[in-house]
Amino acid sequence: MLLVCSLFQITNFVSSFCVFSVDMSQQRTRSRNPFKILFTKKNNARLSPKLLSLLNNFETNLTVSIRELVPKDKNDIVSVSWMIQAMQSLCETHKSIRTLVKDLEVPVSDLEENFIYIFSDFSLKRELCNAFTSEIYHLEHGNLLLKFAFSKLETNSGNILQRWNQHMVSKNPSIENWGAVLSRLVESMDHHHHISKKGKKKYSAEGKVLLRVLYGVKVKTLYIFSVFDASFSGSSKNLFYLTIPKEMEELPWVQAFMELQNTINPEIKNTFLSDGFTVIKDLEAVETGVKKLYTAVQEGSVPILLVEPLEKSVIELSERFELVSKETRCLSKMVISARDALLESLWTKCAEELGVTLPTMVKSVNIEEKS
């Protein structure tokens, strides 16, 4: 009966792929401990050599990937180059999830209470990827205005520069929804916390490994998404500081993660004390150059020494934003791929445990591997 019920749930979920929308009246930035029973050294000792190797390899790679995102210099907080690197890192991490799911072969019963929340996480991540891509298009429109202004410096470039400023100050309407989506990701962590707190569910070794690595990935993803939110929205309201519970401090990636947010958060908050409209270093430099150019145009002079470096900066910024967009699209694809891998694993396990042949699942998208 349990397996039939689980199969029914999976089938309904695949067909509707609903996302639970929760109205959170208060932004929560504390990362609760959803899998308290999974993080003790005693549990590690019970894992088979194969599972222990899979877990250690994944968490080692996760640790390295987080450490590589710690800015070496204040000027890298937050640069477009860092944003490209962060999206590349998330893309690779989610690609690793897809591989891990296939290697683990998690029993269906392990995920009966969690799979809708896990899959909802994938959907929420994709929603934010689409939102970030939309904001990049918004910023790219500003770059097009500047390129047009450079071609009209002798005529009405002052008006175009004003239009650029108005465009950059105006906010993309979708930004208003980002906080709610991030809050729903935080809430799913609380859901797992309440389940584990009951202490009634006994997971297989494979299930423990999967849930443990998904938690680490969620912490990394949630924090980076909050940095992108702050960078694009011009507000630190949704910039998270995720605290790690004491019983989880021994996890290999925790120290690198704490260093990451302890390095980035103060610098972002200090930047917001200024009167600029962005914390993105490259865009901030362009803003300063445009102000100087506008003043020069108003005074009737257009010094070439001012125009040429600014024009070069705008071209480079466009190219870098395109790379951010490309890596964000890659992440969106890998999120779907990881979700499909988990669905396919559950589907196959259901068939094996029921002793029946189920129709082949149709994947959501064709995943194009990065060259």
XYZ file of C-alpha atoms in Angstrom:
371
model
C 0.000 0.000 0.000
C 2.848 2.395 0.848
C 4.527 1.838 -2.514
C 1.260 2.224 -4.417
C 0.561 5.448 -2.548
C 4.081 6.723 -3.268
C 3.738 5.854 -6.947
C 0.394 7.645 -7.067
C 1.973 10.724 -5.457
C 4.891 10.724 -7.898
C 2.609 10.298 -10.914
C 0.377 13.165 -9.817
C 3.396 15.307 -9.054
C 4.977 14.696 -12.482
C 1.735 15.626 -14.242
C 0.945 18.768 -12.277
C 4.362 19.745 -10.822
C 2.698 21.991 -8.288
C 4.669 24.359 -6.080
C 3.474 25.108 -2.566
C 3.213 28.848 -2.126
C 3.480 29.994 1.450
C 2.837 33.525 2.606
C 5.596 34.370 5.045
C 4.970 37.540 6.977
C 8.522 37.710 8.246
C 11.845 37.113 6.480
C 13.808 34.418 8.266
C 17.547 34.237 7.838
C 18.411 31.472 10.251
C 19.167 28.148 8.611
C 17.508 25.613 10.900
C 18.777 22.065 11.140
C 16.502 19.953 8.940
C 18.478 16.711 9.179
C 19.866 16.672 12.690
C 19.989 12.877 12.767
C 22.125 12.774 9.613
C 25.132 14.790 10.733
C 26.842 12.752 13.428
C 30.147 10.951 13.011
C 28.439 7.820 14.338
C 26.172 7.770 11.292
C 29.173 8.180 8.975
C 30.702 5.040 10.475
C 27.619 3.052 9.459
C 27.965 3.898 5.782
C 29.354 1.346 3.348
C 32.740 2.144 1.746
C 30.957 2.997 -1.523
C 28.499 5.419 0.099
C 31.203 6.951 2.287
C 33.320 7.539 -0.819
C 30.392 9.151 -2.672
C 29.628 11.384 0.316
C 33.249 12.396 0.920
C 33.872 13.157 -2.752
C 30.745 15.274 -3.052
C 31.365 17.245 0.140
C 35.039 17.740 -0.699
C 34.079 19.192 -4.074
C 31.382 21.309 -2.422
C 33.933 22.667 0.057
C 36.425 23.529 -2.683
C 33.734 25.195 -4.791
C 32.627 27.385 -1.882
C 36.190 28.287 -0.912
C 36.936 29.368 -4.495
C 34.086 31.892 -4.259
C 35.637 33.732 -1.299
C 36.810 37.055 -2.815
C 40.545 37.656 -2.575
C 40.111 41.422 -2.825
C 37.409 43.928 -1.853
C 37.112 44.982 -5.479
C 35.780 41.514 -6.269
C 32.749 42.140 -3.999
C 30.471 42.046 -5.987
C 32.010 42.126 -9.462
C 30.405 40.710 -12.599
C 33.355 38.304 -12.806
C 32.430 36.978 -9.346
C 28.803 36.624 -10.446
C 29.894 34.587 -13.477
C 32.051 32.379 -11.253
C 29.224 31.915 -8.731
C 26.755 30.789 -11.400
C 29.355 28.460 -12.935
C 29.929 26.986 -9.490
C 26.219 26.421 -8.854
C 25.837 24.882 -12.295
C 28.614 22.372 -11.600
C 27.228 21.569 -8.148
C 23.772 20.785 -9.516
C 25.330 18.743 -12.295
C 27.022 16.695 -9.563
C 23.649 16.119 -7.878
C 22.342 14.555 -11.070
C 25.297 12.141 -11.117
C 25.033 11.373 -7.401
C 21.318 10.548 -7.616
C 22.023 7.940 -10.283
C 24.820 6.406 -8.190
C 22.858 6.277 -4.915
C 19.655 4.502 -6.030
C 17.654 5.858 -3.074
C 14.640 3.750 -1.953
C 11.225 5.289 -2.611
C 10.228 5.084 1.053
C 13.044 7.467 2.041
C 11.501 10.335 0.128
C 7.785 9.783 0.694
C 7.564 12.696 3.163
C 10.091 14.922 1.421
C 10.011 14.561 -2.345
C 7.382 17.241 -3.053
C 9.397 19.756 -1.029
C 12.623 18.685 -2.718
C 11.103 19.053 -6.171
C 9.517 22.358 -5.173
C 13.034 23.561 -4.348
C 14.109 22.753 -7.892
C 11.158 24.730 -9.259
C 11.861 27.725 -7.018
C 15.513 27.746 -8.064
C 14.494 27.762 -11.708
C 12.052 30.589 -11.036
C 14.866 32.685 -9.579
C 17.152 31.826 -12.505
C 14.501 33.173 -14.877
C 14.116 36.289 -12.730
C 17.868 36.954 -12.733
C 17.989 36.512 -16.514
C 15.163 39.032 -16.845
C 17.085 41.558 -14.758
C 20.201 41.075 -16.892
C 18.102 41.924 -19.955
C 16.966 45.050 -18.109
C 20.583 46.063 -17.475
C 21.533 45.254 -21.058
C 18.876 47.683 -22.271
C 20.695 50.353 -20.265
C 23.943 49.469 -22.027
C 22.217 49.837 -25.400
C 21.123 53.347 -24.417
C 24.727 54.236 -23.582
C 26.023 52.847 -26.864
C 23.438 54.969 -28.659
C 24.494 58.013 -26.634
C 28.114 57.541 -27.691
C 27.037 57.811 -31.333
C 25.168 61.070 -30.626
C 27.696 62.947 -28.517
C 27.589 66.014 -30.744
C 23.790 66.308 -30.692
C 21.339 65.205 -28.004
C 23.440 62.776 -25.986
C 22.517 64.608 -22.773
C 18.886 63.542 -23.118
C 19.893 59.947 -23.783
C 22.161 59.915 -20.736
C 19.235 61.164 -18.662
C 17.073 58.365 -20.048
C 19.810 55.897 -19.095
C 19.828 57.191 -15.530
C 16.028 56.961 -15.287
C 16.110 53.442 -16.705
C 18.748 52.279 -14.227
C 16.964 53.827 -11.246
C 13.686 52.172 -12.259
C 13.307 48.646 -10.935
C 12.296 45.526 -12.770
C 8.785 44.674 -11.413
C 9.747 41.018 -10.943
C 12.272 42.030 -8.259
C 9.419 42.533 -5.814
C 8.703 38.782 -5.892
C 12.254 37.605 -5.248
C 12.035 37.903 -1.474
C 8.928 35.715 -1.371
C 10.596 33.016 -3.475
C 13.696 33.045 -1.268
C 11.461 32.801 1.794
C 9.786 29.707 0.371
C 13.218 28.108 -0.032
C 13.950 28.882 3.618
C 10.598 27.436 4.623
C 11.335 24.114 2.951
C 14.355 23.849 5.257
C 12.002 24.303 8.198
C 9.757 21.547 6.842
C 12.644 19.069 6.956
C 13.511 20.320 10.434
C 10.036 19.485 11.728
C 10.095 16.023 10.112
C 13.478 15.116 11.607
C 12.419 16.528 14.976
C 9.677 13.902 15.183
C 12.384 11.231 15.096
C 9.969 8.629 13.693
C 11.344 8.364 10.192
C 14.202 5.903 9.675
C 16.169 6.564 6.502
C 18.296 4.118 4.571
C 22.005 4.865 4.271
C 21.421 6.038 0.682
C 18.634 8.359 1.803
C 20.781 9.868 4.539
C 23.568 10.632 2.064
C 21.178 12.237 -0.422
C 19.408 14.397 2.160
C 22.711 15.474 3.687
C 24.245 16.611 0.384
C 20.999 18.304 -0.677
C 21.140 20.345 2.505
C 24.677 21.541 1.804
C 23.735 22.416 -1.765
C 20.685 24.306 -0.560
C 22.751 26.408 1.856
C 25.213 27.332 -0.899
C 22.474 28.071 -3.432
C 20.284 30.039 -1.059
C 23.136 32.291 0.005
C 24.407 32.990 -3.528
C 20.862 33.729 -4.695
C 20.478 36.194 -1.826
C 23.693 37.956 -2.937
C 22.317 38.197 -6.486
C 19.062 39.559 -5.087
C 20.904 42.249 -3.137
C 23.111 43.103 -6.127
C 20.247 43.475 -8.592
C 17.633 44.998 -6.280
C 19.888 47.558 -4.621
C 18.720 46.461 -1.173
C 20.190 44.241 1.527
C 16.708 43.280 2.771
C 16.992 39.752 1.371
C 20.732 39.310 1.923
C 20.960 36.239 4.135
C 23.282 35.495 6.986
C 22.802 31.766 7.460
C 23.805 30.455 10.868
C 24.939 26.846 11.069
C 23.662 24.780 14.051
C 26.304 23.542 16.443
C 25.854 19.856 15.640
C 26.601 20.600 11.979
C 29.775 22.626 12.465
C 31.964 19.570 11.800
C 30.725 19.242 8.206
C 33.637 19.848 5.815
C 32.051 22.735 3.876
C 30.879 24.793 6.868
C 34.115 26.690 7.561
C 34.483 27.738 3.920
C 30.848 28.808 3.809
C 31.117 30.940 6.949
C 34.234 32.601 5.517
C 32.343 33.318 2.295
C 29.430 35.130 3.877
C 31.567 36.816 6.549
C 33.685 38.288 3.740
C 30.870 39.358 1.412
C 28.040 40.513 3.679
C 29.784 43.398 5.502
C 31.142 44.832 2.251
C 27.731 44.756 0.570
C 26.067 46.427 3.550
C 28.750 49.126 3.650
C 28.227 49.801 -0.055
C 24.513 50.341 0.516
C 25.377 53.219 2.832
C 26.465 55.194 -0.252
C 23.987 56.848 -2.622
C 24.694 54.612 -5.635
C 22.005 52.454 -7.217
C 24.082 49.294 -7.359
C 26.683 47.253 -5.478
C 27.963 45.630 -8.683
C 31.482 47.048 -9.016
C 31.579 47.099 -12.824
C 28.222 48.847 -13.053
C 29.216 51.276 -10.312
C 32.278 52.291 -12.369
C 30.088 52.886 -15.434
C 27.689 54.975 -13.343
C 30.561 57.200 -12.191
C 31.794 57.606 -15.775
C 28.315 58.506 -17.060
C 27.938 61.211 -14.415
C 31.234 62.775 -15.495
C 30.270 62.522 -19.174
C 26.869 64.109 -18.554
C 28.503 67.037 -16.743
C 30.949 67.488 -19.631
C 28.134 67.397 -22.214
C 26.166 70.005 -20.263
C 29.240 72.240 -20.279
C 29.559 71.831 -24.050
C 32.740 69.732 -24.080
C 33.175 66.038 -24.800
C 36.756 65.045 -23.902
C 37.860 61.979 -25.843
C 39.926 60.831 -22.842
C 36.653 60.465 -20.950
C 34.574 58.878 -23.708
C 36.932 56.155 -24.945
C 37.518 54.329 -21.623
C 33.823 54.614 -20.746
C 32.765 53.181 -24.090
C 35.241 50.327 -23.643
C 33.878 49.642 -20.142
C 30.303 49.487 -21.447
C 31.259 47.012 -24.176
C 33.107 44.813 -21.669
C 30.180 45.028 -19.252
C 27.784 43.844 -21.964
C 30.023 40.883 -22.727
C 30.278 39.939 -19.053
C 26.540 40.257 -18.474
C 26.023 37.906 -21.411
C 28.277 35.391 -19.647
C 26.274 35.765 -16.417
C 23.116 35.151 -18.429
C 24.669 32.120 -20.132
C 25.746 30.548 -16.831
C 22.344 31.299 -15.289
C 20.639 29.491 -18.162
C 23.077 26.610 -17.629
C 22.112 26.467 -13.951
C 18.424 26.451 -14.862
C 19.014 23.475 -17.171
C 21.051 21.605 -14.566
C 18.400 22.213 -11.900
C 15.823 20.606 -14.188
C 18.252 17.813 -15.025
C 18.860 17.050 -11.331
C 15.116 17.076 -10.706
C 14.490 14.727 -13.631
C 17.245 12.373 -12.447
C 15.599 12.124 -9.030
C 12.170 11.574 -10.583
C 13.559 8.915 -12.886
C 15.273 7.185 -9.969
C 12.035 7.135 -7.969
C 10.096 5.940 -10.999
C 12.531 3.081 -11.600
C 12.608 2.093 -7.924
C 8.796 2.041 -7.806
C 8.740 -0.312 -10.773
C 11.340 -2.607 -9.180
C 9.654 -2.735 -5.784
C 6.198 -3.294 -7.289
C 7.516 -5.825 -9.776
C 5.817 -4.101 -12.702
C 6.883 -2.420 -15.920
C 6.089 1.294 -16.007
C 6.109 3.491 -19.119
C 9.354 5.357 -19.736
C 9.335 8.831 -18.240
C 9.453 11.759 -20.629
C 12.069 14.249 -19.454
C 11.137 17.900 -19.146
C 13.897 19.207 -21.391
C 16.820 18.006 -23.417
C 19.865 18.963 -21.404
C 22.655 20.459 -23.437
C 25.986 19.800 -21.817
C 28.345 22.736 -21.551
C 31.159 22.566 -24.030
